[in-house]
Coordinates of C-alpha atoms in Angstrom, one line a residue:
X1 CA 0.0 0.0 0.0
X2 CA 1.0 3.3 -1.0
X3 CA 2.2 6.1 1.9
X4 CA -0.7 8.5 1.6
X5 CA 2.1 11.5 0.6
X6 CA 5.4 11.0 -1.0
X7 CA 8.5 11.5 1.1
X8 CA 8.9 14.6 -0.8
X9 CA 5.7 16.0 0.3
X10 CA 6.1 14.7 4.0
X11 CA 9.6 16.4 4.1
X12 CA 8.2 19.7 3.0
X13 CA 4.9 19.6 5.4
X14 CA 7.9 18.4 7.9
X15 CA 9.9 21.7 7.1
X16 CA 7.0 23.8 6.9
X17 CA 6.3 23.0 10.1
X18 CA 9.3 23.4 11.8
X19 CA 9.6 26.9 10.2
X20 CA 5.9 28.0 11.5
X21 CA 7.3 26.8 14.8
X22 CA 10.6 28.9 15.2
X23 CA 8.0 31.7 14.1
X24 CA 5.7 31.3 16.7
X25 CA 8.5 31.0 19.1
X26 CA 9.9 34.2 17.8
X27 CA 6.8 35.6 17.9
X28 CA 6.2 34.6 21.5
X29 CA 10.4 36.1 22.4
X30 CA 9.5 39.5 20.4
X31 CA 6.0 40.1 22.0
X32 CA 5.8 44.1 23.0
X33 CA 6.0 44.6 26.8
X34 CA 3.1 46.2 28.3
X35 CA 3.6 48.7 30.6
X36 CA 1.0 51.3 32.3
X37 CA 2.1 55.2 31.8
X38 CA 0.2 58.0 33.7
X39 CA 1.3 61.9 33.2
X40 CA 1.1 64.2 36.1
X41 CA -1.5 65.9 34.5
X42 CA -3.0 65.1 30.7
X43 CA -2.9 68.7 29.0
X44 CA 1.2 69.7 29.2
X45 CA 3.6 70.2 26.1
X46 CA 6.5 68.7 28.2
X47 CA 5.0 64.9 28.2
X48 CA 3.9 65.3 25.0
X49 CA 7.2 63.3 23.8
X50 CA 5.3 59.9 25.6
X51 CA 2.6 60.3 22.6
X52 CA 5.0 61.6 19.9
X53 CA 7.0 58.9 20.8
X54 CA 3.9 56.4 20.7
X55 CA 2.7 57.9 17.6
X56 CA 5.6 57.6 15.2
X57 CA 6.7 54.3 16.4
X58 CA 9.8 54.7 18.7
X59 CA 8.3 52.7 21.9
X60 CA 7.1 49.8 19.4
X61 CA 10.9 49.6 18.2
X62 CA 12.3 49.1 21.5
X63 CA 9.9 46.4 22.0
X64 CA 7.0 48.4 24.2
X65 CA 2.9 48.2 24.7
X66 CA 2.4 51.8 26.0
X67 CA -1.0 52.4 27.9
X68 CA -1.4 56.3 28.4
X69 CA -3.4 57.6 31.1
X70 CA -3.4 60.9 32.9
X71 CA -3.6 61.9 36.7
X72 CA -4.5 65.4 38.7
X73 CA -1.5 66.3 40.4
X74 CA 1.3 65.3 41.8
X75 CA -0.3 63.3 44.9
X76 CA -2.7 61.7 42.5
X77 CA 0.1 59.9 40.7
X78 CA 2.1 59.1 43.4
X79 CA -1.4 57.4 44.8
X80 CA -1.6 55.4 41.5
X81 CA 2.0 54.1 41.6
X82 CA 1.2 53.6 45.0
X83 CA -2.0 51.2 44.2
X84 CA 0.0 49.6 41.7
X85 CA -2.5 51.4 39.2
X86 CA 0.9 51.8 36.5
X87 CA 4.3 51.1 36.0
X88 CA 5.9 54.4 35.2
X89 CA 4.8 57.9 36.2
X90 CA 6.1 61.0 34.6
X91 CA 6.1 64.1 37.0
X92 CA 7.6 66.4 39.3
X93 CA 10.8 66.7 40.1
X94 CA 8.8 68.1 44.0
X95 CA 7.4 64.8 43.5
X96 CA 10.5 62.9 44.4
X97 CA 9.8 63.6 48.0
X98 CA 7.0 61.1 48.2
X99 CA 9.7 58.6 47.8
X100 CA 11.1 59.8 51.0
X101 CA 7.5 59.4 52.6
X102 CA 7.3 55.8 51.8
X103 CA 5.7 55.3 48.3
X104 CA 7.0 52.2 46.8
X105 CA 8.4 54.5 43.5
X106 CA 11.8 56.4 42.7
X107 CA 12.9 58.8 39.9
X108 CA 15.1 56.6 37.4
X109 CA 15.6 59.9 35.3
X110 CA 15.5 63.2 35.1
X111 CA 13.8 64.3 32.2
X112 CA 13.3 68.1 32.1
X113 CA 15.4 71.2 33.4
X114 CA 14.8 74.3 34.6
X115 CA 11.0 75.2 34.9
X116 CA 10.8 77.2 31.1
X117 CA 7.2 75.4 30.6
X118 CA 5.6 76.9 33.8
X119 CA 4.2 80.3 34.1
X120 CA 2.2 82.8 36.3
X121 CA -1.2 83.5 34.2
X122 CA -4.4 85.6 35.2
X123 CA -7.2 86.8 33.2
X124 CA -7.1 88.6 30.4
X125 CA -9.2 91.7 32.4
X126 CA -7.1 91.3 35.3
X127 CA -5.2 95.0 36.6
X128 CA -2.6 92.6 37.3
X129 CA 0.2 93.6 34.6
X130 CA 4.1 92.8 36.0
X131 CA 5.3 90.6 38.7
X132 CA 5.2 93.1 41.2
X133 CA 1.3 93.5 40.8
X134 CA 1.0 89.7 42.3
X135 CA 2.0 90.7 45.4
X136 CA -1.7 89.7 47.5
X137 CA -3.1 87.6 44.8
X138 CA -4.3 84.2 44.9
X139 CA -3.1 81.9 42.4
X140 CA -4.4 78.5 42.0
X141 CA -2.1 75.5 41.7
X142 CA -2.6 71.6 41.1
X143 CA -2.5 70.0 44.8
X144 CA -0.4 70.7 48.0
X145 CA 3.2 70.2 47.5
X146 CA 3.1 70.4 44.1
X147 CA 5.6 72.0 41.5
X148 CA 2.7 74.0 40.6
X149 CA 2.7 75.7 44.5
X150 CA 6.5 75.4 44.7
X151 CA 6.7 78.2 42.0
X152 CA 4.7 80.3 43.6
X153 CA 6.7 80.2 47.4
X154 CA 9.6 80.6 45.0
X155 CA 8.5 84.0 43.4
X156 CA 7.5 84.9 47.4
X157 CA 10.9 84.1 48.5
X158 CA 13.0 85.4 45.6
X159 CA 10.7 88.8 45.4
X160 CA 11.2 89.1 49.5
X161 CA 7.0 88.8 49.7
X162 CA 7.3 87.3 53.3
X163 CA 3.9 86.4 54.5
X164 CA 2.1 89.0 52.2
X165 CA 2.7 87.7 48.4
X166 CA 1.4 85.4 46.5
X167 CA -1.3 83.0 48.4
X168 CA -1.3 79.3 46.4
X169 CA -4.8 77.7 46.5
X170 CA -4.9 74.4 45.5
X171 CA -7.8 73.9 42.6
X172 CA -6.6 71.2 40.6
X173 CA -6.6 71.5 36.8
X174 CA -7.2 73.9 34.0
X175 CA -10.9 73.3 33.8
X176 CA -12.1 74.4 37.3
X177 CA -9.3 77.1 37.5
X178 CA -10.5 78.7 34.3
X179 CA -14.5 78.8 36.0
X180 CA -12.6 80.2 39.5
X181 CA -10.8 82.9 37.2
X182 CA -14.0 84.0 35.6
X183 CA -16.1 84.1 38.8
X184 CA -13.0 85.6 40.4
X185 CA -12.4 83.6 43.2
X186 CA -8.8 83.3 42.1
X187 CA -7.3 85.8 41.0
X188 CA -4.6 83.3 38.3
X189 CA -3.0 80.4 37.9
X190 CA 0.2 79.1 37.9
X191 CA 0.5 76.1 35.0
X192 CA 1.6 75.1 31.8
X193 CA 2.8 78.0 30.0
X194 CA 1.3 76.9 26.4
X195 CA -2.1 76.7 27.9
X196 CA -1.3 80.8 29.2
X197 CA -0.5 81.5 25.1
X198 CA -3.4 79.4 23.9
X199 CA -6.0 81.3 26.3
X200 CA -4.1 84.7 26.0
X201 CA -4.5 84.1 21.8
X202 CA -8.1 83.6 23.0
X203 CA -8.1 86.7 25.0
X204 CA -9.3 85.1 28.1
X205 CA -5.7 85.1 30.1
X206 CA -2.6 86.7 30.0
X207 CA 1.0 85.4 30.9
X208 CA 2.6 87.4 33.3
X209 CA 6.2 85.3 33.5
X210 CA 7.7 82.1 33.4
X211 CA 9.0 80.7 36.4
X212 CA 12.9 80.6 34.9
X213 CA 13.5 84.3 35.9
X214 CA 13.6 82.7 39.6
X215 CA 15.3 80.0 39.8
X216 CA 18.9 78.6 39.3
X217 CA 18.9 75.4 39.6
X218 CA 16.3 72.8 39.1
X219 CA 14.5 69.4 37.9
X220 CA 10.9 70.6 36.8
X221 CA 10.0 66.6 35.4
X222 CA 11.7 63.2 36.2
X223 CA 10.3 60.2 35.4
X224 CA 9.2 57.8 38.0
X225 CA 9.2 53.8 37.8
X226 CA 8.0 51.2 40.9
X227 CA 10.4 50.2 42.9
X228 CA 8.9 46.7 42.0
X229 CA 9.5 47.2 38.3
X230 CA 12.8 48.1 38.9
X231 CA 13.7 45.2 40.4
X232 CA 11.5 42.7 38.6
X233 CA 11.8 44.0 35.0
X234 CA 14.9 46.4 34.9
X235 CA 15.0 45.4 31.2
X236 CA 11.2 47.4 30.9
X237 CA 13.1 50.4 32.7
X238 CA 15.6 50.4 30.3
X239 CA 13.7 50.1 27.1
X240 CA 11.2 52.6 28.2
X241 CA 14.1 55.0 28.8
X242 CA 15.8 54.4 25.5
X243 CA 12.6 54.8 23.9
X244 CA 11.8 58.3 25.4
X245 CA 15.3 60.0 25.1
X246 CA 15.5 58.1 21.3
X247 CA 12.3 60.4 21.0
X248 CA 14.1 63.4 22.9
X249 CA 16.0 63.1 19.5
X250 CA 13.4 62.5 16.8
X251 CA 12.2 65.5 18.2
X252 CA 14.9 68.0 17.6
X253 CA 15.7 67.0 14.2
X254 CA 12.2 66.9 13.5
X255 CA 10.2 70.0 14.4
X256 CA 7.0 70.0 12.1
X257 CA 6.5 66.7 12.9
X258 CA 6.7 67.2 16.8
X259 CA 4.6 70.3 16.3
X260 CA 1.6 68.2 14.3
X261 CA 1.6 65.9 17.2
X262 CA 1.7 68.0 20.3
X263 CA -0.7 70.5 19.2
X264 CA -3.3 67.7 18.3
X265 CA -2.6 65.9 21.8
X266 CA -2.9 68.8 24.4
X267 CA -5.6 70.4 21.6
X268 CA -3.9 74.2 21.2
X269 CA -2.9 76.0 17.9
X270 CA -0.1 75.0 15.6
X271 CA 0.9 78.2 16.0
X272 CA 1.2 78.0 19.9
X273 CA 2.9 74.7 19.7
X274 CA 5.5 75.9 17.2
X275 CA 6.1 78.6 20.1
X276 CA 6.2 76.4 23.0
X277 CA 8.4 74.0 21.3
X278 CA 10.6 76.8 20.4
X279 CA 10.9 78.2 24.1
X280 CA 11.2 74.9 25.7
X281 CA 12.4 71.7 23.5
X282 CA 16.2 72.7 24.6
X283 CA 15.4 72.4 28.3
X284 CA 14.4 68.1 27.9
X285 CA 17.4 66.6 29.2
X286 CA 19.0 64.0 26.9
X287 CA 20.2 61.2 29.0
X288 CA 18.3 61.7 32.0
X289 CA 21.2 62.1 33.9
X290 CA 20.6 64.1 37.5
X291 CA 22.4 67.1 37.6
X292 CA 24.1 67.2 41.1
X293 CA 23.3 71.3 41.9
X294 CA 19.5 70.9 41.0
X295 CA 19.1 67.6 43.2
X296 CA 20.7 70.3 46.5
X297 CA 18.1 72.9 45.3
X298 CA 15.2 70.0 44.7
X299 CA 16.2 69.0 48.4
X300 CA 15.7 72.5 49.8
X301 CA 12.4 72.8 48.2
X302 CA 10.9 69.8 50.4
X303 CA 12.0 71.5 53.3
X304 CA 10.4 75.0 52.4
X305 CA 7.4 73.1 51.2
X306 CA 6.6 71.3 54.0
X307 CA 6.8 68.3 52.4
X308 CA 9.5 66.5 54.8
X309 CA 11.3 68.0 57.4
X310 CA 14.9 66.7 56.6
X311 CA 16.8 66.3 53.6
X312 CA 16.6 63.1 52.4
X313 CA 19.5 61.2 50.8
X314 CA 19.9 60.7 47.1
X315 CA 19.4 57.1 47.3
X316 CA 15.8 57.1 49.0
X317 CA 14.5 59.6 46.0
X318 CA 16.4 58.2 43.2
X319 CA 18.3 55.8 41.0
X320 CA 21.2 56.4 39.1
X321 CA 21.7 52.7 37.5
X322 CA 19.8 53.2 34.5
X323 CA 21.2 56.7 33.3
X324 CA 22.7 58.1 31.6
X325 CA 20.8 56.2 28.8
X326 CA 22.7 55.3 25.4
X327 CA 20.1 56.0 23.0
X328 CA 20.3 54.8 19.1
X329 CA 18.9 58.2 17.4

């Protein structure tokens, strides 16, 4: 009796078969690892490199599943990496200190410099025109303890305001401090600059200043990983960071692109984004590395706000073994 195929034909399936296996298993060894993202807050041009990034394929090439999601504040995300809720958290460098306080996160990079992309805004009828005229006012911020409030004590402390300056109220995001503004029961805000030059091109606030003018030294964003990440997936760490600072780069060499992006994402005017991006794309850091002057001034900044009541070491708010990153840009 014949075989039902000739050898030939049982050699090929034989082959065939052998090749859809080393696929699958390649398949199986190349699957994109997940990992959870939250922003500090969902409507800033500074983490708009996470979705320009995501957008133009950078995080797929270094092998990532990104899922985006947004917080409040800086104690809102420091509660979801807290509750396990994500993996990586990109926020403040104030933000660090809840390290010291026992959440179960450190900064594995810095990520952004001086504060350039924060700014002092009220509205657009306000008498308030300089720096000088905010003596008295209140100015909301995101939470207690935030960067947000931080920039305000700072323009108190560097103006000599002592007790009589600027009075932070904690309001949360743009969309309740833009009601408070109107019913003037603050008097501005203190937040993402290119949401002050979208509503100023709208007429309904006005930029007073950026927050550079006072201050030296300084880590305005780091980004944040569990501590349980870190030591069960370092590889994750690693990738994610290559993947961000690789996008640092795209977005250099690559304005118009960057610009398309971030102005659809954080929903403000070409022409606004092309501004910000100007002011602000040579303050990203490039290899996350933690500059030693700004982590002393970081340090002081717990202290005057509140936020612990010792310096903490370096160690307890961050990790140097993943920077600086090598990226492939």
């Amino acid at each position: 009796m014949r075989p039902l195929f000739p050898a030939t034909m049982r050699l090929a399936c034989g082959m065939l078969g052998a090749v859809a296996l080393t696929a699958a298993l390649a398949t199986t060894s190349l699957a994109a690892e997940s990992l959870r993202v939250a922003k500090v807050v969902p409507f800033a041009w500074s983490f708009t490199p996470l979705d320009i990034g995501i957008e133009t394929g950078i995080f797929a090439k270094h092998g990532l599943d990104i899922e985006v999601s947004a917080s409040s504040g800086d104690a809102k995300l420091q509660q979801l990496l807290v509750s396990d809720s994500i993996d990586i958290g990109i926020g403040s460098g104030p933000g660090m200190a809840f390290s010291a306080k026992g959440v179960p996160a450190k900064a594995v990079a810095a990520m952004f410099g001086l504060p350039r992309n924060m700014a002092a805004m009220v509205g657009y009828d306000s008498d308030v025109k300089t720096v000088d005229d905010l003596k008295g006012k209140k100015l909301g911020v995101t939470t207690v303890g935030s960067l947000t409030a931080w920039v305000g004590q700072r323009i108190n402390e560097k103006k000599g305001w002592d007790g009589n300056g600027i009075e932070v109220v904690p309001i949360g995001g743009m969309p309740p401090a833009r009601a408070a503004i109107k019913t003037h029961q603050i008097d501005g805000y203190i937040g993402a600059l290119e949401f002050g030059y979208a509503l100023e091109e709208a007429k309904e606030w006005r930029v007073i200043t950026t927050a550079t003018p006072f201050v030296d030294h300084f880590i305005t964003h780091v980004i944040f990983a569990r501590d349980e990440l870190i030591a069960q997936r370092p590889q994750a760490v690693r990738a994610f960071l290559e993947a961000w600072f690789d996008t640092i780069a795209f977005m250099k060499n690559n304005k118009d692109k960057s610009v398309e992006i971030s102005a659809k994402v954080i929903g403000v005017s070409p022409a606004v984004a092309a501004r910000v991006y100007d002011e602000q794309m040579d303050y990203f850091s490039t290899d996350g590395t933690f500059d030693p002057q700004a982590v002393v001034v970081l340090k002081q900044s717990y202290i005057e706000m509140g936020l612990l009541k010792e310096i903490p070491d370096d160690k307890t708010l961050f990790t140097t073994q993943f920077v600086p990153v090598k990226t492939g840009m």
